[in-house]
Short mmCIF file of C-alpha atoms in Angstrom, two decimals:
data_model
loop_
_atom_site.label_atom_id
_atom_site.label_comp_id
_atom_site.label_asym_id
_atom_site.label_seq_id
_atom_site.Cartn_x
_atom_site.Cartn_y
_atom_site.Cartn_z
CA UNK A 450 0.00 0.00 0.00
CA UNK A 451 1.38 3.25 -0.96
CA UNK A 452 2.35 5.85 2.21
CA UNK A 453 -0.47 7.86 3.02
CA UNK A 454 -3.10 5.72 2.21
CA UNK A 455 -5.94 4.34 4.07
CA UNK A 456 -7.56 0.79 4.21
CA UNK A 457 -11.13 1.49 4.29
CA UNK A 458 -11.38 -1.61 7.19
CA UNK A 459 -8.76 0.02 9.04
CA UNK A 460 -10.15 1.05 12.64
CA UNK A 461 -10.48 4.93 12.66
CA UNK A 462 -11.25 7.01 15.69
CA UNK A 463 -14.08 8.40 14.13
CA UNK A 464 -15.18 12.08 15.25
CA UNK A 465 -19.13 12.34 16.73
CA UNK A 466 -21.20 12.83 13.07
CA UNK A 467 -22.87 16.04 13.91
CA UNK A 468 -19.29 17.31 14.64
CA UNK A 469 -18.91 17.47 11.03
CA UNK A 470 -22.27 18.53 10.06
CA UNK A 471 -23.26 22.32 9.49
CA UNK A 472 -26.70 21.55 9.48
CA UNK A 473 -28.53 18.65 10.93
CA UNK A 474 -31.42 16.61 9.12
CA UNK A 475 -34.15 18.29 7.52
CA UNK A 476 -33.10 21.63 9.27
CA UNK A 477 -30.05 22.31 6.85
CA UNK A 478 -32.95 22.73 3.69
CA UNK A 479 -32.31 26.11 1.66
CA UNK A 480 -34.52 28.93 3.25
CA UNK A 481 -38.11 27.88 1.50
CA UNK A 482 -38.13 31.79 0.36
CA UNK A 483 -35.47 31.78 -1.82
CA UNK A 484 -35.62 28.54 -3.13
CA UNK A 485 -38.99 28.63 -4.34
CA UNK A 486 -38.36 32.22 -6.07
CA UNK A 487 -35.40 30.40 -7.79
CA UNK A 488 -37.98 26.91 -8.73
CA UNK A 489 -40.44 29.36 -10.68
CA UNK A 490 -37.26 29.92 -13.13
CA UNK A 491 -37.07 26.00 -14.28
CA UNK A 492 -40.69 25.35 -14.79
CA UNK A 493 -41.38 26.33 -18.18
CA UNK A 494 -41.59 23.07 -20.77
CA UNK A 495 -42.99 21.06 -22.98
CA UNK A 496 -46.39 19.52 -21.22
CA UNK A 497 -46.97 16.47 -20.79
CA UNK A 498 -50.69 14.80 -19.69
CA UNK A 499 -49.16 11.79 -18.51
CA UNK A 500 -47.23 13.90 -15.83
CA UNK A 501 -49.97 14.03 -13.46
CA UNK A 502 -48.11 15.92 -10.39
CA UNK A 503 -44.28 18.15 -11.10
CA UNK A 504 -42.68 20.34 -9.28
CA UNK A 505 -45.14 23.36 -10.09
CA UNK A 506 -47.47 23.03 -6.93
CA UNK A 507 -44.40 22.14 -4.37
CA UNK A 508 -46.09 18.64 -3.70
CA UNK A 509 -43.95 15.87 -1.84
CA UNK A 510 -43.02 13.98 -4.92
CA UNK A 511 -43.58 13.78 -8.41
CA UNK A 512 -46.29 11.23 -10.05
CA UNK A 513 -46.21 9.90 -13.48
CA UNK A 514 -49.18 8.32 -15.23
CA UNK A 515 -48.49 4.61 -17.07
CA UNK A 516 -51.64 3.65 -17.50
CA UNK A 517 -55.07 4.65 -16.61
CA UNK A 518 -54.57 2.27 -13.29
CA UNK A 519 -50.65 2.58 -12.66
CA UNK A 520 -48.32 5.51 -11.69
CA UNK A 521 -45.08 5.81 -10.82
CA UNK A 522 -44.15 8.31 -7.44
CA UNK A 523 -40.41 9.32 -7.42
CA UNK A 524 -38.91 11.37 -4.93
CA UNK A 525 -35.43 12.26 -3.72
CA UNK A 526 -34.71 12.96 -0.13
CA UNK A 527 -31.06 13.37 1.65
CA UNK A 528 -29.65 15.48 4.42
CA UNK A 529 -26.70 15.99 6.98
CA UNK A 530 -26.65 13.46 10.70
CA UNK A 531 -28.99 14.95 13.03
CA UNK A 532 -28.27 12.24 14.86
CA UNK A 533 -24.42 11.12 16.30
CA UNK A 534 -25.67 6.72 15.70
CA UNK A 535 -24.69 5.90 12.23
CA UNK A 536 -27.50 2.95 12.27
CA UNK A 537 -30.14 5.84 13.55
CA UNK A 538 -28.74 8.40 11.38
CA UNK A 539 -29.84 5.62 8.25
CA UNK A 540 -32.95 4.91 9.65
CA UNK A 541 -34.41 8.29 9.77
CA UNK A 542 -33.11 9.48 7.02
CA UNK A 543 -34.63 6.47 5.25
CA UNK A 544 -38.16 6.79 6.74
CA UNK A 545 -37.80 10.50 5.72
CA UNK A 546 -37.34 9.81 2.29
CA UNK A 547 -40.29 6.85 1.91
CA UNK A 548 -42.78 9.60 3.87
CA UNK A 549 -42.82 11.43 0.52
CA UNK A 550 -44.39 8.31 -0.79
CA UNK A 551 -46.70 7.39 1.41
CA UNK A 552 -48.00 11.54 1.25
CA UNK A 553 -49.18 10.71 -2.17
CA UNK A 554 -51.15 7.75 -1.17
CA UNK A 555 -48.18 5.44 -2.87
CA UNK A 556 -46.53 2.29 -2.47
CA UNK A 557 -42.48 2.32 -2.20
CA UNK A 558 -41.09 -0.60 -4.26
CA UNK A 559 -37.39 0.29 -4.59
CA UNK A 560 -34.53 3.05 -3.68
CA UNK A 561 -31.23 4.16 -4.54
CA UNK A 562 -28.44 5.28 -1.85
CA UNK A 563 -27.46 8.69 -1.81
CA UNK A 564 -24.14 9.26 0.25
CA UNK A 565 -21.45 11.66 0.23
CA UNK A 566 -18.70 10.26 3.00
CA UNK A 567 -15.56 11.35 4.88
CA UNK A 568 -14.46 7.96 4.63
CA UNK A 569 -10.84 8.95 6.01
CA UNK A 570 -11.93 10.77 8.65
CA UNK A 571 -15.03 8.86 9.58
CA UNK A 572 -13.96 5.42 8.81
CA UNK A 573 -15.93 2.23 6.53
CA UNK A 574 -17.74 0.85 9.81
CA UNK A 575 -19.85 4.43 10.55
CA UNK A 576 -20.64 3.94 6.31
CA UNK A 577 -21.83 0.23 6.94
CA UNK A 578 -23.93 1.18 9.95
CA UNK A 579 -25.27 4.15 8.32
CA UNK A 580 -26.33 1.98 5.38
CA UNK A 581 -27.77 -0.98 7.15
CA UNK A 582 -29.80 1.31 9.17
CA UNK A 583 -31.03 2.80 5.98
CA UNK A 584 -31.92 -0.84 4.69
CA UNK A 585 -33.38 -1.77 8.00
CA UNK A 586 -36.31 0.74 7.58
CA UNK A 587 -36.62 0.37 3.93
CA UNK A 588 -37.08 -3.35 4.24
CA UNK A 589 -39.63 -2.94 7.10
CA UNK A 590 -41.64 -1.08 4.25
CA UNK A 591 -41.66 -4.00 2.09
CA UNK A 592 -39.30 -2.56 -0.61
CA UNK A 593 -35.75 -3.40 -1.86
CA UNK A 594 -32.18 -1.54 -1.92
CA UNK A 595 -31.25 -1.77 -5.61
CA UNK A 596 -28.26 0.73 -5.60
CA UNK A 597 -27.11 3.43 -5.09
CA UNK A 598 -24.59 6.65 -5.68
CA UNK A 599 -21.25 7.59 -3.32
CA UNK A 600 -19.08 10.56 -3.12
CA UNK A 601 -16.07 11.88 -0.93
CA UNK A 602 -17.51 14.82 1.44
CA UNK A 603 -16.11 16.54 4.09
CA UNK A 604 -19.66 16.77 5.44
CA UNK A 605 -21.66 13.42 5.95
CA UNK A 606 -24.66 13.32 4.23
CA UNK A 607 -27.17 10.18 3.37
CA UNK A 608 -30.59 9.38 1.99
CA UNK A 609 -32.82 7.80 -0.78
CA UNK A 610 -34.25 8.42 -4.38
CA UNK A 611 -37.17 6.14 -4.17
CA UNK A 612 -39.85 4.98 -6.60
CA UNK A 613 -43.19 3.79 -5.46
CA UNK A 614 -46.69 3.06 -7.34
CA UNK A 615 -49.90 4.26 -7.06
CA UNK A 616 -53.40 4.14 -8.70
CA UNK A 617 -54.15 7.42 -10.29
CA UNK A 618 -57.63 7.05 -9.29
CA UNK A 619 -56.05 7.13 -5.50
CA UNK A 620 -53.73 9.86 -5.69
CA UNK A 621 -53.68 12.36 -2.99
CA UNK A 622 -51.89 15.75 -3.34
CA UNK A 623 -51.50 18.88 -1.64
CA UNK A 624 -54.12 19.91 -3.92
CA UNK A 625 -57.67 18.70 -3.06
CA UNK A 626 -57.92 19.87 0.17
CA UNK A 627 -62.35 21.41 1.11
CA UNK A 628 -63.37 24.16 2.69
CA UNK A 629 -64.83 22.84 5.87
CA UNK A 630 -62.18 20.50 5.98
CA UNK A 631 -60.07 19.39 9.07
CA UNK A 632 -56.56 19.03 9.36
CA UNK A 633 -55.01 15.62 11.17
CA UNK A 634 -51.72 15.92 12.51
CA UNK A 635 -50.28 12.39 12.95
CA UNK A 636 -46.95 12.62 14.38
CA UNK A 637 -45.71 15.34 17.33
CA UNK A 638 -43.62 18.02 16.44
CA UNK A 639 -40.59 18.93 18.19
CA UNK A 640 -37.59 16.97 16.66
CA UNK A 641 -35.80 20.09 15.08
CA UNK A 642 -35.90 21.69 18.29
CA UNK A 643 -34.61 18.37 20.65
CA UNK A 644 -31.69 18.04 17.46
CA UNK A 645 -30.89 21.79 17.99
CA UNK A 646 -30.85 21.83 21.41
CA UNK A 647 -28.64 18.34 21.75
CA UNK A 648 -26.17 20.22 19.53
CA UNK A 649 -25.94 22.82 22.35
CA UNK A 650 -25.78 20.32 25.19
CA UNK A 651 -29.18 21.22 26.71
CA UNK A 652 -31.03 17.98 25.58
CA UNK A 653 -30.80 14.57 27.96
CA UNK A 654 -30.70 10.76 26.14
CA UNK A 655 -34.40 10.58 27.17
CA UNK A 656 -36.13 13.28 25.45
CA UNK A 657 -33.28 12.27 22.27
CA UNK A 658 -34.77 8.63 22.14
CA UNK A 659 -38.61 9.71 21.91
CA UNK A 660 -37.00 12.36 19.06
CA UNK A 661 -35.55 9.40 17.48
CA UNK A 662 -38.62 7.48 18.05
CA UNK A 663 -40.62 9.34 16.31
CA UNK A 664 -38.32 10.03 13.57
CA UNK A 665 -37.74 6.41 12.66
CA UNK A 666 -41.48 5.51 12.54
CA UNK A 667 -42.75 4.83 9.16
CA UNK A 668 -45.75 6.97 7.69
CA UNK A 669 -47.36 3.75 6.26
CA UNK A 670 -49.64 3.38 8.79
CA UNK A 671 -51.27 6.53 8.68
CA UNK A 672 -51.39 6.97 4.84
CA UNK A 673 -53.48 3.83 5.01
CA UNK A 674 -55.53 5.24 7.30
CA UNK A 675 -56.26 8.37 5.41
CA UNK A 676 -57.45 6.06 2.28
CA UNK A 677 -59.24 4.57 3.80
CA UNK A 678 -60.99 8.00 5.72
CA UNK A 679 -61.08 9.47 1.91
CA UNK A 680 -58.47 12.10 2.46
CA UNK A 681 -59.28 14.97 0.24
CA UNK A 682 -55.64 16.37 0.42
CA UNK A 683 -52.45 15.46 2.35
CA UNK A 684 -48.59 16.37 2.95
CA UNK A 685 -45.55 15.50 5.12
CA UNK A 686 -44.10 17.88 7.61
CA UNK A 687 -40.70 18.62 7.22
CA UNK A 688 -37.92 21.24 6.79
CA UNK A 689 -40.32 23.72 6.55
CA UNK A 690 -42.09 22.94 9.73
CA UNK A 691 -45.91 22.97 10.28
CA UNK A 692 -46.84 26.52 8.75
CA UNK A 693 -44.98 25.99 5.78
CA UNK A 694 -46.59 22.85 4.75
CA UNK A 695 -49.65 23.69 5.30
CA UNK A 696 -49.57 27.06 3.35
CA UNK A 697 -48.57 24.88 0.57
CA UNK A 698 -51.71 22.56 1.45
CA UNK A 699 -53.90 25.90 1.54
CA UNK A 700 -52.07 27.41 -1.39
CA UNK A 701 -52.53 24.51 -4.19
CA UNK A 702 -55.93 24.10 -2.64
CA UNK A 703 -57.07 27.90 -3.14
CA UNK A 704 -58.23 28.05 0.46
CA UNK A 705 -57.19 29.33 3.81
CA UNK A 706 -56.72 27.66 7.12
CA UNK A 707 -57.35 28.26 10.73
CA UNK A 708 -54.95 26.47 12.95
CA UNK A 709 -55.39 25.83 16.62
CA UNK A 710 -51.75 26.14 18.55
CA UNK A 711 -52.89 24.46 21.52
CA UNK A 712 -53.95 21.23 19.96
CA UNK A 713 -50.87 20.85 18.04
CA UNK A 714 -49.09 17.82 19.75
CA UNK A 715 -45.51 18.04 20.63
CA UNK A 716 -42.55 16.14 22.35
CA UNK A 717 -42.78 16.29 26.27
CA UNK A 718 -40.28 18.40 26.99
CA UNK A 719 -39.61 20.84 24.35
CA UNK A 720 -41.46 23.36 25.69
CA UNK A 721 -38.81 25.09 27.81
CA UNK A 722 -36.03 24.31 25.09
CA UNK A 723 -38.25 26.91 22.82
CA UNK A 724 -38.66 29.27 25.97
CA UNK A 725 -35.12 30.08 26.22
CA UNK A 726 -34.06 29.53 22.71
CA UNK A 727 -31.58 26.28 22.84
CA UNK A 728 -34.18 24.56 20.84
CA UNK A 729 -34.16 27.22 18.21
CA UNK A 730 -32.27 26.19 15.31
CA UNK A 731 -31.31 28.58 11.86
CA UNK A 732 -33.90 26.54 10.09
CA UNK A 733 -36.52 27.12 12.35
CA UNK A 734 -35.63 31.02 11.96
CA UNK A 735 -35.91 30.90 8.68
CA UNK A 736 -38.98 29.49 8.38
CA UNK A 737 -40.56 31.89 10.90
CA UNK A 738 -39.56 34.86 9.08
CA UNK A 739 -40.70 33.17 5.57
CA UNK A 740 -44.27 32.57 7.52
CA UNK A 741 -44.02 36.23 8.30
CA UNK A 742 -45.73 37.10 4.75
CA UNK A 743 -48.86 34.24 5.14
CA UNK A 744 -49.15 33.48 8.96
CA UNK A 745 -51.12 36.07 11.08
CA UNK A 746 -50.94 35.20 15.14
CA UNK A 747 -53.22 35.17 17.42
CA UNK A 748 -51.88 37.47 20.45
CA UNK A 749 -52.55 35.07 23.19
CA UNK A 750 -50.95 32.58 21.23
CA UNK A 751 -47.47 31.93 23.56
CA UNK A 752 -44.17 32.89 21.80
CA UNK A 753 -43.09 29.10 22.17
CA UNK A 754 -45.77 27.49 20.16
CA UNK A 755 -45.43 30.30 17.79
CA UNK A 756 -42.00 28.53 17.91
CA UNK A 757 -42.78 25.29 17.56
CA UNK A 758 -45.23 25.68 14.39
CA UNK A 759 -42.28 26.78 12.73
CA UNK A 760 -39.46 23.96 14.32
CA UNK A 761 -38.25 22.07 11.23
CA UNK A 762 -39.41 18.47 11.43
CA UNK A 763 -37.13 15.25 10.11
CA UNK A 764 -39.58 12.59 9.39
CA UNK A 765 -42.05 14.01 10.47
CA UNK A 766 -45.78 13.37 10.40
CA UNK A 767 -48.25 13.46 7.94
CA UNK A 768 -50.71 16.04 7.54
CA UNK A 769 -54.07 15.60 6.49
CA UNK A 770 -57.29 17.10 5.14
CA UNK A 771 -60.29 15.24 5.20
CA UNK A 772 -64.11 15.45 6.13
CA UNK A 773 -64.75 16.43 9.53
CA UNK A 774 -67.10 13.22 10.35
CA UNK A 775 -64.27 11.15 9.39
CA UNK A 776 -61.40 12.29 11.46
CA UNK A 777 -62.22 9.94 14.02
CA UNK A 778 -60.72 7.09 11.53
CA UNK A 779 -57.38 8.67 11.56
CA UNK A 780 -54.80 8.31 15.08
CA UNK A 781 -53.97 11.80 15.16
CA UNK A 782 -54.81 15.28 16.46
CA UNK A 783 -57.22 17.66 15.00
CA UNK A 784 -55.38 20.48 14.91
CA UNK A 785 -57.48 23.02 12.44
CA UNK A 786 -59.59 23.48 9.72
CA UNK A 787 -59.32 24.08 6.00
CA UNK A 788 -61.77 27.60 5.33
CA UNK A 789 -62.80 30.20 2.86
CA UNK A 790 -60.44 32.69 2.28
CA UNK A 791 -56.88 34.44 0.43
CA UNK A 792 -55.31 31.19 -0.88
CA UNK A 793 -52.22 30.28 1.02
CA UNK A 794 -53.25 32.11 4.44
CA UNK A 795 -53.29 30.89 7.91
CA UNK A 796 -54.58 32.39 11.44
CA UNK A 797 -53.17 30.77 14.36
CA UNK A 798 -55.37 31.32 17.31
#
């Protein structure tokens, strides 16, 4: 071996992931501001009927019609270790990237690896743990590695291009959603906020392993479930936390929405991180001062949960739109309503 070089099975002292990490999970997304401005610029084309959802209404993946019962669902989804596990770090970045799926009402059948690696500094056992943790979670979803892509980063970073299926005649989007709809929230939010705070030293290992939890848990469940319910529209919350989403939801749908702060679930235990700011991360500043131009508060509405509406969720939850008589079929919390009103617009009370 020449001098200097490495044995990717040679034992390395590896460094803590997030040490490396500017960002962590969905958190380190480009401000949702900008990068939509910059979208509008790459959307004109040829169209194409069988292309039955694009990038045009910000939707969680892309669906393309085969025939008039098959479509395909393809989505990309990769981001830096909020996590310091290598086999967690995989997991949640994997169940992040099949949520996009399950938002459209699909089916995940395969995905790809994304990973750019300091293998020198980080050594081939954190890789092999970050990518058996990835194939852990896809394989609980009933769908197959077939490949993947690898680079040389300084900055870890790992997740999934995944196709899925779906009937056409199933689809949901971000686009249906009622007036007189209500929204179903069906994971806690929080995670951004317990990642941001770890980073700072001011979260323990227990309120970490319900983040974790959470963030690992497939969406499968509750996709079914909002089938079968008849969801009108429906989204995953992410990067852009709960405000963002949802103005997307009311946006595509032409509608407005009323959201209730105090039935918005949440981690036990974030609360005070979001009081004194250690929970407060540069994404979820960002996204606050995005919501600034489409969110109007409530003034009783405490500057925390104001906080916490805009916390930048990793695998987080989905969010749903459905008739009010059937929100009792979805495990979840009611947390508003769609309305009548400037399309894209939401008063927190």
């Amino acid at each position: 071996m020449a001098e200097g070089a490495l044995a990717v099975n040679a034992p390395v002292q590896a460094p803590p992931l997030t040490s490396l990490a500017a960002g962590a999970g969905c958190g380190c997304k480009l401000p949702a501001g900008e990068l939509l401005g910059l979208l509008e610029r790459t959307r004109a084309g040829r169209h194409d009927a069988r292309l039955l959802v694009g990038s045009a209404t910000s939707d969680d993946a892309a669906v393309y019609r085969l025939s008039d019962e098959l479509a395909l669902v393809q989505t990309v989804d990769f981001f830096t270790p909020p996590v310091d596990d290598p086999f967690d770090f995989g997991r949640i970045a994997a169940a992040n990237a099949l949520s996009d799926v399950y938002a459209m009402g699909g089916t995940p059948l395969c995905a790809l690896n994304i990973v750019a690696f300091p293998l020198r500094s980080l050594g081939a056992e954190v890789l092999a743990r970050v990518l058996e943790g990835g194939a852990a979670v896809v394989g609980e979803a009933g769908a197959q590695i077939v490949g993947g892509h690898s680079i040389e980063d300084a900055e870890p970073k790992y997740g999934l291009a995944v196709t899925g299926t779906v009937d056409p005649r199933r689809l949901v989007t971000n686009a249906g959603g009622r007036a007189g709809d209500v929204l179903v929230l069906t994971k806690p939010l929080g995670v951004g906020a317990v990642i941001a705070a770890r980073g700072r030293g001011h979260a323990g290992e227990q309120l970490l392993a319900a983040a974790v939890a959470t963030m690992t848990q497939l969406n499968a469940s509750a996709s079914a479930q909002a089938l079968a319910a008849g969801a009108h529209a429906m989204t995953d919350v992410t990067g852009f936390g709960l405000l963002g989403h949802l103005h997307h939801v009311c946006r595509e749908s032409g509608l407005a929405a009323e959201l209730r702060a105090a039935a918005v679930p949440h981690l036990g235990g974030v609360e005070p991180l979001l009081e004194d700011g250690s929970g407060v991360s540069g994404g979820a500043r960002r996204n606050e001062a995005w919501a600034q131009g489409f969110a109007r508060f409530d003034a009783g509405v405490p500057g925390w949960r104001r906080r916490l509406l805009c916390d930048p969720s990793t695998s987080g939850g989905l969010l749903v739109a459905l008739a009010p008589e059937r929100a009792g079929q979805l495990e979840g919390a009611v947390v508003g309503r769609l309305r009548e009103g400037a399309a894209g617009t939401i008063d927190v009370v």
